[in-house]
XYZ file of N, CA, C and O in Angstrom:
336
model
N 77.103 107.910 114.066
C 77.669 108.494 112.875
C 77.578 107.579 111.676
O 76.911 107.954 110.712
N 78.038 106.703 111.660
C 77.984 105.142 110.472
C 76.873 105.296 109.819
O 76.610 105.520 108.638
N 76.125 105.109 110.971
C 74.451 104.556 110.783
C 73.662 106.055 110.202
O 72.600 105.765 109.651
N 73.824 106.930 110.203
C 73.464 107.895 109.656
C 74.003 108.217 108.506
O 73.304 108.930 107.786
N 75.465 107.779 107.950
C 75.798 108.294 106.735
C 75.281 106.911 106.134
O 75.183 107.050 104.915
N 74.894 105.559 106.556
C 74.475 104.392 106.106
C 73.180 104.726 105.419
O 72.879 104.377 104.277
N 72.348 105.542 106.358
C 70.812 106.142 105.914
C 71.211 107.137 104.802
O 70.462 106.861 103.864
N 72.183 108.367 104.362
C 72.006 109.253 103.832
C 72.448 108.085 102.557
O 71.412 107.885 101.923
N 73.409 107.388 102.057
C 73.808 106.321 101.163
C 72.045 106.056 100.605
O 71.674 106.235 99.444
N 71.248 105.651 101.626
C 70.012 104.978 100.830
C 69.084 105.934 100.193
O 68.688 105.908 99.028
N 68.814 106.727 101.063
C 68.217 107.899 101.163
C 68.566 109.075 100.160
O 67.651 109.635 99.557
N 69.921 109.461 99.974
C 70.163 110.846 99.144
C 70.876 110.443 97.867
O 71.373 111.356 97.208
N 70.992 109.205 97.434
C 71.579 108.873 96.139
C 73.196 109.028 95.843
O 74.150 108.860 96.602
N 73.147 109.396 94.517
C 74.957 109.276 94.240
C 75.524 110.403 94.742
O 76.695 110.676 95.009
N 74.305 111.142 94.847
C 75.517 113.026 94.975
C 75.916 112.527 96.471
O 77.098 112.625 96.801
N 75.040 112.036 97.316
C 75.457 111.768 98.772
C 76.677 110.692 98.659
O 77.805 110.956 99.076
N 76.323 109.419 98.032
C 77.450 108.816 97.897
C 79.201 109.327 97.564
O 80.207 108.865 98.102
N 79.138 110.146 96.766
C 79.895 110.646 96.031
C 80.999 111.778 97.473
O 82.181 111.838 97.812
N 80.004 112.298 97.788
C 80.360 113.219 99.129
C 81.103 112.743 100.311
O 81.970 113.323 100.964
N 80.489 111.343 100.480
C 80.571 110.865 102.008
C 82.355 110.391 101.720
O 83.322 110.464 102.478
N 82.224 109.862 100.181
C 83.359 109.041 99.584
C 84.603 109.913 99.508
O 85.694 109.419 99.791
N 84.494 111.174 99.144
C 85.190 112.240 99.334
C 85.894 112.661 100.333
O 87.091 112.896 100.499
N 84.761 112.731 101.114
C 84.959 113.546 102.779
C 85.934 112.220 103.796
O 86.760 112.535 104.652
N 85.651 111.066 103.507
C 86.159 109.913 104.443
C 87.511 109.556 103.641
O 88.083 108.686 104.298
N 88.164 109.838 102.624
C 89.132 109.381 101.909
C 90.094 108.591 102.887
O 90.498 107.429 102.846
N 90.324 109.633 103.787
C 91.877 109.589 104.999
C 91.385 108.515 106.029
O 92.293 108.000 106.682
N 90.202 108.114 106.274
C 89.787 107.010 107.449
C 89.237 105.749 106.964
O 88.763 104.800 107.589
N 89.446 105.997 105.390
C 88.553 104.592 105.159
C 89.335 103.194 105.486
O 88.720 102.141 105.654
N 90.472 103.277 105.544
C 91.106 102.127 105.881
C 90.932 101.633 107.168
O 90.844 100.447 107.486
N 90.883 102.747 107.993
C 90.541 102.398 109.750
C 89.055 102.206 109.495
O 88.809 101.781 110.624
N 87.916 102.190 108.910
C 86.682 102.199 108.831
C 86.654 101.001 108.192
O 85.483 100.642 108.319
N 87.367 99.979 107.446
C 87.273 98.754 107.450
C 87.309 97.852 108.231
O 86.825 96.732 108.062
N 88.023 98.341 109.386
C 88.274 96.948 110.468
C 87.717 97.374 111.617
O 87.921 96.640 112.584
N 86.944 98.538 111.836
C 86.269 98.917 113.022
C 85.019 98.207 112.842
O 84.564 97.931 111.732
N 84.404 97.880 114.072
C 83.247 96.875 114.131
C 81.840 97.659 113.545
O 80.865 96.968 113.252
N 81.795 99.371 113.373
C 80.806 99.854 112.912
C 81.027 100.372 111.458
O 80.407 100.276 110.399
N 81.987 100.864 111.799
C 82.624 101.686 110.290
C 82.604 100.503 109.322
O 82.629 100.943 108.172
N 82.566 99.059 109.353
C 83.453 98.557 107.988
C 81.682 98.248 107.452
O 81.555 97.861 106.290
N 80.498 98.410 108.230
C 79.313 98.462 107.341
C 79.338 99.806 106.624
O 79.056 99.922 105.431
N 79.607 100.575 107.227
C 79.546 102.021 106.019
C 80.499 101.180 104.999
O 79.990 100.701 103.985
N 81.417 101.062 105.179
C 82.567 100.752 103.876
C 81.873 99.612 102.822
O 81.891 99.506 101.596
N 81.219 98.770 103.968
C 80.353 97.900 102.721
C 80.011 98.574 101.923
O 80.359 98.517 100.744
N 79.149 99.458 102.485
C 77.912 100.362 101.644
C 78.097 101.377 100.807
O 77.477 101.729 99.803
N 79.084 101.826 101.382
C 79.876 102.468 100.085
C 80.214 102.224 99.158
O 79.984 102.899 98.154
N 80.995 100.984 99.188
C 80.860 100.099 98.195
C 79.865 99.921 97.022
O 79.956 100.012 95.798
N 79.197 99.724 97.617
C 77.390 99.420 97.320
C 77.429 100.676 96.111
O 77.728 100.586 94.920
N 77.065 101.698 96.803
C 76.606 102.963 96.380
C 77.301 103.973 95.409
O 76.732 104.992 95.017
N 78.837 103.545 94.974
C 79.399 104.403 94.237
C 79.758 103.854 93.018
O 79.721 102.649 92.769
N 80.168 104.883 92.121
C 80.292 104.521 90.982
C 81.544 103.117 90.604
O 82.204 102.635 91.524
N 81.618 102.878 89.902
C 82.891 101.725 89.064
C 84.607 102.726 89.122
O 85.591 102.330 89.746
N 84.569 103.527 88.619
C 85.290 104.574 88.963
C 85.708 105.101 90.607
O 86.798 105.249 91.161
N 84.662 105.245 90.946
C 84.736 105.892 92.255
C 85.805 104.696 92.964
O 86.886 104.803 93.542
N 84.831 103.381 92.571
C 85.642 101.835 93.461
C 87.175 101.976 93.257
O 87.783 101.572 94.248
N 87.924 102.401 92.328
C 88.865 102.025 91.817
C 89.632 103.348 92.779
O 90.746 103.194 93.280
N 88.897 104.521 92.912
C 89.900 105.614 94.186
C 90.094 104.910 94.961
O 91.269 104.721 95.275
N 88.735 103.982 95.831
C 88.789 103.764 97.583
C 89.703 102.619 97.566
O 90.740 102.596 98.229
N 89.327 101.705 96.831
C 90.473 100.985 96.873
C 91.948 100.864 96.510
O 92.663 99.928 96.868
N 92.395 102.055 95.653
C 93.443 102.346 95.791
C 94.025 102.876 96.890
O 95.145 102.559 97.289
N 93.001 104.016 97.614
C 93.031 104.522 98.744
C 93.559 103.387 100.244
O 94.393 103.482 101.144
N 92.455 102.298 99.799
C 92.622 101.466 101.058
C 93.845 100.260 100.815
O 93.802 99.420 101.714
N 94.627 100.073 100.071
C 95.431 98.718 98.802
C 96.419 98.510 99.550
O 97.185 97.649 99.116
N 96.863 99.251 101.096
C 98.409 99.217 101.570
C 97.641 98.025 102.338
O 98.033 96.858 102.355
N 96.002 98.719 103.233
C 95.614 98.130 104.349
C 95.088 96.344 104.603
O 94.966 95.556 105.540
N 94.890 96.371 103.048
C 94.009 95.130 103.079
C 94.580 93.385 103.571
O 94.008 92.380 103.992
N 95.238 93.558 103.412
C 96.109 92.144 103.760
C 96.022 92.231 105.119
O 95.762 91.153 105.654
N 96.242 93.769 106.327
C 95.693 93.294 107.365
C 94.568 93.429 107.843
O 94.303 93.223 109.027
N 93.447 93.936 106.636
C 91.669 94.312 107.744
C 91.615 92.616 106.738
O 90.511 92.534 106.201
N 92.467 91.434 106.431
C 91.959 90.839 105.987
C 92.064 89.035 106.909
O 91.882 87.821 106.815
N 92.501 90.175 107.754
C 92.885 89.051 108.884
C 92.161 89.840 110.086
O 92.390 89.385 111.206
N 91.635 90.539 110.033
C 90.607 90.852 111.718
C 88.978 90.401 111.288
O 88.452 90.473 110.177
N 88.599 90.084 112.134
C 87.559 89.796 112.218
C 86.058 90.604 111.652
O 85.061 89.937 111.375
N 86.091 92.240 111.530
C 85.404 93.048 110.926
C 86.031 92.898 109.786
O 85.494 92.118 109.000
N 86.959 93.382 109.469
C 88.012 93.917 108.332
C 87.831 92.515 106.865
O 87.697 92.567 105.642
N 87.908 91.644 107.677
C 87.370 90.640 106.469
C 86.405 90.666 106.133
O 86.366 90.095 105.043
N 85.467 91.019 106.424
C 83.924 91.626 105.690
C 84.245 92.540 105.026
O 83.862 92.256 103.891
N 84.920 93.883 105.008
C 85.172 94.624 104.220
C 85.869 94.089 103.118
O 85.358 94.408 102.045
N 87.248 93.109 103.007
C 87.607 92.695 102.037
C 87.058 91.935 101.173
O 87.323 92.102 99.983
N 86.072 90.818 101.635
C 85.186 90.218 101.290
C 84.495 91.146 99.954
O 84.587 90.786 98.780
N 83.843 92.315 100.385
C 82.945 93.321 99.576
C 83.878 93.612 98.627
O 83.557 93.431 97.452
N 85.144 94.093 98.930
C 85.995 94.127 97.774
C 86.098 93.629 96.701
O 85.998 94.118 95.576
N 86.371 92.299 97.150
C 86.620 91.047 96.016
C 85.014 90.879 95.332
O 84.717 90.488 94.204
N 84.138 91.316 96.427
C 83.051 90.600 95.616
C 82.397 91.810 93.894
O 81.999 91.467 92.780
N 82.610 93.269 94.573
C 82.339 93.898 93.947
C 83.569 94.521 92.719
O 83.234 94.679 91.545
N 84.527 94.726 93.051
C 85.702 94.776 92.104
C 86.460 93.837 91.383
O 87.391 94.212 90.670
């Protein structure tokens, strides 16, 4: 699943970005610290607008202090800081 919405991110542009970002609102926080999910979350990252960043991470803002202590989950925060 990851790895396929990872391909549609490269592959189908912002409207895909925009969609996936939509549709995952409610799991993105558990998709940070899971060992597959927190590369989608990179990439999402990656792929959405300046705006868009400012939903997911509001979305994700309760979780981060602890995906920032697991071992996946700090890669996701990492992307955070690096891109916001």
């Amino acid at each position: 699943g990851c790895r396929l919405l990872q391909q549609a991110l490269d592959e189908e542009g912002p409207m895909a970005a925009t969609m996936i970002l939509e549709e995952g609102l409610s799991f993105w926080g558990e998709a940070m610290v899971d060992p597959f999910g927190n590369y989608l979350f990179q990439k999402i990252l990656e792929k959405i607008t300046p705006s868009e960043r400012v939903i997911l991470v509001r979305s994700v803002s309760a979780r981060l202090v602890n995906a920032s202590l697991n071992l996946h989950g700090t890669r996701s925060v990492q992307k955070v800081v690096e891109l916001c």
